[in-house]
Coordinates of C-alpha atoms in Angstrom, one line a residue:
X947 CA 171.4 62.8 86.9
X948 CA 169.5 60.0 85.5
X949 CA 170.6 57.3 88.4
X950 CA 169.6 60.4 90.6
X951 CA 165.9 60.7 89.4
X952 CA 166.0 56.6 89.4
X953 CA 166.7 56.4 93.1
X954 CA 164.3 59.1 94.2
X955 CA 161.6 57.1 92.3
X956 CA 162.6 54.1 94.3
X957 CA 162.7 55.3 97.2
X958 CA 159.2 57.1 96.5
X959 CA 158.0 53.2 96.2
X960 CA 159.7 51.7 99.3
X961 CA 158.2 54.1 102.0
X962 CA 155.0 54.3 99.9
X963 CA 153.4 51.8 102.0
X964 CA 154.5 52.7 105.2
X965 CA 153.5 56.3 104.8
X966 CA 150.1 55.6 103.8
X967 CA 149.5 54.4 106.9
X968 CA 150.1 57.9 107.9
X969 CA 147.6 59.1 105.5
X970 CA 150.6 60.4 103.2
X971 CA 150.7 59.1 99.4
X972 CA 152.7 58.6 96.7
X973 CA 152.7 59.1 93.2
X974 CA 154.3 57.9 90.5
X975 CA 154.1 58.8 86.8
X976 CA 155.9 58.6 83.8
X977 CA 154.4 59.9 80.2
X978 CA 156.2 59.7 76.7
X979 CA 155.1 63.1 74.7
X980 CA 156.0 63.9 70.9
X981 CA 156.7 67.0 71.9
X982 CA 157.8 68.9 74.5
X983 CA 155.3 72.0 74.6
X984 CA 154.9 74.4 77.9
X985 CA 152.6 77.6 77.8
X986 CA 152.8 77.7 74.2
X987 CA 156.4 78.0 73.8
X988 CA 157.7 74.7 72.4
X989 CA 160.5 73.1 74.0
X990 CA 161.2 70.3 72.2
X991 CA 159.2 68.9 68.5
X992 CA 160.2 65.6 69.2
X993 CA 159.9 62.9 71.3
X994 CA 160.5 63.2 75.1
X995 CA 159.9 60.9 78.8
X996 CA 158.7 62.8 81.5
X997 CA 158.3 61.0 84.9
X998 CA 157.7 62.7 87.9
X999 CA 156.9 62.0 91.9
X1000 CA 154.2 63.3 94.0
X1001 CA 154.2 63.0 97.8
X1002 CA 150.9 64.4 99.0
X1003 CA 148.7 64.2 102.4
X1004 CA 150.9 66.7 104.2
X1005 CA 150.5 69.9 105.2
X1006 CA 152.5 71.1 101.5
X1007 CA 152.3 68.7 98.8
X1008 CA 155.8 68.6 97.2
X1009 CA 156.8 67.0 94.4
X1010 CA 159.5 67.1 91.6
X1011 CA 159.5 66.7 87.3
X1012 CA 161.4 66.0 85.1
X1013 CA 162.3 66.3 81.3
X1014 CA 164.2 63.5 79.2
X1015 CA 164.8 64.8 76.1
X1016 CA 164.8 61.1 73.7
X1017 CA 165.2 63.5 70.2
X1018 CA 167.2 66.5 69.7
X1019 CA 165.1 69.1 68.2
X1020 CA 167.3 69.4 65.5
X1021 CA 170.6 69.2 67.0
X1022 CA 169.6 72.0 69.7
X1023 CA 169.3 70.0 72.4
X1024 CA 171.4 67.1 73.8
X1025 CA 169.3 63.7 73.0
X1026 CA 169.1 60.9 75.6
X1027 CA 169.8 63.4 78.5
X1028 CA 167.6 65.5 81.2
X1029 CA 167.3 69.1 80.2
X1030 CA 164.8 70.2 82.5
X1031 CA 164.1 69.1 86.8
X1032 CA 161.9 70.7 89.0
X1033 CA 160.9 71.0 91.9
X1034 CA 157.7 72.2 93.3
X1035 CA 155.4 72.6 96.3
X1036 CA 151.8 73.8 97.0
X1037 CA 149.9 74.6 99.7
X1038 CA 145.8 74.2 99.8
X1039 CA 144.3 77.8 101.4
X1040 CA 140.7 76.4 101.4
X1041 CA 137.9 77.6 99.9
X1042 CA 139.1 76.7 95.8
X1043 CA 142.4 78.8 96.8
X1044 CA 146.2 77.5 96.6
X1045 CA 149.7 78.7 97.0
X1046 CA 152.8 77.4 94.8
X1047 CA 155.8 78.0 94.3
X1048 CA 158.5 75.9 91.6
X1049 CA 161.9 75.9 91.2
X1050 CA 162.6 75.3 87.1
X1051 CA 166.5 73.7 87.2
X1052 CA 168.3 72.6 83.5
X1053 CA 171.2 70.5 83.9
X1054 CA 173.8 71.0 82.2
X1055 CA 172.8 74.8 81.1
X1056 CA 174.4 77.7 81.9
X1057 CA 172.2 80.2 84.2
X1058 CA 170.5 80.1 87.1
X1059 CA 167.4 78.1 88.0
X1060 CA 164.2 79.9 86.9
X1061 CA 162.1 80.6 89.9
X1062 CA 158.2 81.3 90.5
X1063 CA 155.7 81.3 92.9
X1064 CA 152.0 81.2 92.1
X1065 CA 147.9 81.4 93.5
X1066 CA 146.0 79.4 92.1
X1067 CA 141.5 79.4 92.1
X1068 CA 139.5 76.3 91.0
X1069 CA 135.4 77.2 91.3
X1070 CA 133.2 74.4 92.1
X1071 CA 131.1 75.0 89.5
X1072 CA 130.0 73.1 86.4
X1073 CA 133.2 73.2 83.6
X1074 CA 135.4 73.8 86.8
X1075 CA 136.3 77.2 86.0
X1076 CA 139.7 78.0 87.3
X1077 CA 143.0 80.8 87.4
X1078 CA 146.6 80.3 87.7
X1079 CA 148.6 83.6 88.7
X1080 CA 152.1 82.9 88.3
X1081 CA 154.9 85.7 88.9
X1082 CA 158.6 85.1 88.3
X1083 CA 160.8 85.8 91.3
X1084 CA 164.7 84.5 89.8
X1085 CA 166.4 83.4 86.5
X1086 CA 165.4 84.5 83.4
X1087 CA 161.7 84.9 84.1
X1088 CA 162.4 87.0 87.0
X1089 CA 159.3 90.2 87.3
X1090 CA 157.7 88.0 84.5
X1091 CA 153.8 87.7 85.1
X1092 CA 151.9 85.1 83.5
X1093 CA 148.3 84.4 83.9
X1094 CA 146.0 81.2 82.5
X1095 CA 142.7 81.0 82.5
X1096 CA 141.0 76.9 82.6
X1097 CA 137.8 75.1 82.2
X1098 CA 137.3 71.3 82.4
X1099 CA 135.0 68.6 82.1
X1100 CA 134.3 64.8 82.0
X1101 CA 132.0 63.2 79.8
X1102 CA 131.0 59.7 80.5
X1103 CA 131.3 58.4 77.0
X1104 CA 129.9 55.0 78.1
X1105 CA 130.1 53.1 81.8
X1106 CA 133.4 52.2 81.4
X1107 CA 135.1 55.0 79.4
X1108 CA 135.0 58.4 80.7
X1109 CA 136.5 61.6 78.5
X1110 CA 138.3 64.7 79.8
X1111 CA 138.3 67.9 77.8
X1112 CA 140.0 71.0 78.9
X1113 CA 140.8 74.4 77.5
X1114 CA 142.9 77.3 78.6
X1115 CA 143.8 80.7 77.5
X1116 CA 147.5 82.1 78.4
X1117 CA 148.6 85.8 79.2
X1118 CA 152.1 86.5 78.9
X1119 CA 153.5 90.4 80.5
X1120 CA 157.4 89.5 80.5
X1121 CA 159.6 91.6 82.1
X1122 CA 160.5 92.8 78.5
X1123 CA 159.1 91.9 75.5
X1124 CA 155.2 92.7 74.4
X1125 CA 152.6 91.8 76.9
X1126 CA 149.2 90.2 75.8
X1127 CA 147.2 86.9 75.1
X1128 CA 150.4 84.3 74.1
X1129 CA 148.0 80.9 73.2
X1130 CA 145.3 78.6 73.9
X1131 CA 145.3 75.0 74.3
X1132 CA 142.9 72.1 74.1
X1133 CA 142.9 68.6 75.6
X1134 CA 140.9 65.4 75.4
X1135 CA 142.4 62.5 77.5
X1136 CA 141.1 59.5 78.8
X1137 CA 142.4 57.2 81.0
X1138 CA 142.5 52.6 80.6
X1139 CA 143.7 51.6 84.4
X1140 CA 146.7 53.1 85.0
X1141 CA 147.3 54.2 81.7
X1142 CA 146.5 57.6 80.0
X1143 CA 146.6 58.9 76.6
X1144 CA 146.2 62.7 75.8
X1145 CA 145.5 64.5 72.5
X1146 CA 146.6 68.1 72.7
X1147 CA 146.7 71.0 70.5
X1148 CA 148.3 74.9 71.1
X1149 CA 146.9 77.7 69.2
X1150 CA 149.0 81.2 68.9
X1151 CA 146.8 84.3 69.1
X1152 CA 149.7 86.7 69.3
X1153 CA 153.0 86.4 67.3
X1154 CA 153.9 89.6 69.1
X1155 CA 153.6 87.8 72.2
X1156 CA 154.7 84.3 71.0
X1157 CA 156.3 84.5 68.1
X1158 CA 156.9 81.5 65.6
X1159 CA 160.3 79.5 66.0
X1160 CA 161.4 81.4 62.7
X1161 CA 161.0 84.9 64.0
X1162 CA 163.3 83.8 66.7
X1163 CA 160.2 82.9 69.3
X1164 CA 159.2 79.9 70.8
X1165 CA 155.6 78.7 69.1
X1166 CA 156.3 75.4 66.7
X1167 CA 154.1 72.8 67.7
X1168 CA 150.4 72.6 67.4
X1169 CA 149.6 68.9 67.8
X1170 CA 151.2 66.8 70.2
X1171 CA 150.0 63.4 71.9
X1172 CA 150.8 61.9 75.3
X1173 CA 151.0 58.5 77.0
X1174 CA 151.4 57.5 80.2
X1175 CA 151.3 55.6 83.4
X1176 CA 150.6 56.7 87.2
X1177 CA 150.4 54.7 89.9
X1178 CA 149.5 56.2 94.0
X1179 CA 150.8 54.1 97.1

């Protein structure tokens, strides 16, 4: 799996140039997280590599992530491995509107891949006001609903440093289990080149909805930090 995901990526790199031609780009990123932390449930509480590859300027962008899990979350998962790919696609409607749909794959799992399809809203409007509706349709979030609420906005800290903070509120209605608000998160990042660092923390409001790791839940980890580097051809 890993000389898989190291092929793509260089493949991504050679036709980068000759597709931009085309008004098709690619992008490349790779971030190192202490934790591993997705709609408030955490995944992993250590440290994990996530790269990923974009191909945009087509009619659907497409693109695929991943998840290298570098610790073990105390012996639960397999360290130095992938547990998580996927694969995903979007299409722009217009008008602050767009349709998704992702494929969630863990290697060496038992199970089927998890499978979702979303629409999305972003308002052009100051703090960029936005709504993700996201509705499982396979795997173990099948007739799962989960909605998130965003807000964003840069602050020009001085000319050459610019500051992102975003927040966003998470409703969980699983297919069973107790529906409701699951979290919140907060994020500042900023960006040096092609370099970005990201401070990040995940608040529960529910324990009903997400309930702590020792309760036999999914919410661990507040505070986690990212690093990273993207580069577009």
């Amino acid at each position: 799996m890993k000389k898989v995901m190291i092929v793509a990526m260089m493949a991504a790199v050679l036709a980068g140039t000759a597709m931009a031609e085309d008004g098709v780009s690619v992008s490349l990123s790779a971030d190192i997280a202490s934790a591993y932390v997705f709609r408030g449930a955490t995944f992993n509480d250590g440290a994990v590599l996530q790269p990923g590859l974009e191909i945009g300027g087509l009619p659907v962008t497409v693109g695929v992530w991943a998840n290298f899990d570098i610790d073990d979350y105390d012996g639960a998962l397999a360290d130095n491995q992938f547990s998580e790919i996927d694969i995903y696609g979007s299409y722009d409607l217009g008008a602050g509107f767009g349709l998704g749909y992702c494929e969630y794959t863990y290697p060496g799992a038992e199970g089927k891949a998890d499978r979702e399809i979303s629409l999305s809203y972003e308002a052009d409007l100051p703090g960029t006001p936005s709504v993700s509706i996201n509705y499982g349709v396979g795997g173990g979030i099948d007739k799962s609903l989960y909605v998130e609420l965003g807000v964003s906005q840069d602050i020009e800290a001085s000319e050459d440093l610019t500051i992102s903070l975003s927040a966003a509120l998470g409703y969980a209605d699983p297919d069973e289990g107790e529906s409701g608000l699951s979290h919140f998160a907060v994020k500042a990042s900023t960006s040096v080149g092609p370099v970005g660092i990201g401070l990040n923390y995940v608040g529960q409001i529910d324990d009903d909805v997400l309930p702590d790791v020792e309760d036999g839940g999914a919410y661990d980890v507040g505070f986690f930090a990212t690093i990273g580097v993207s580069k577009e051809f």
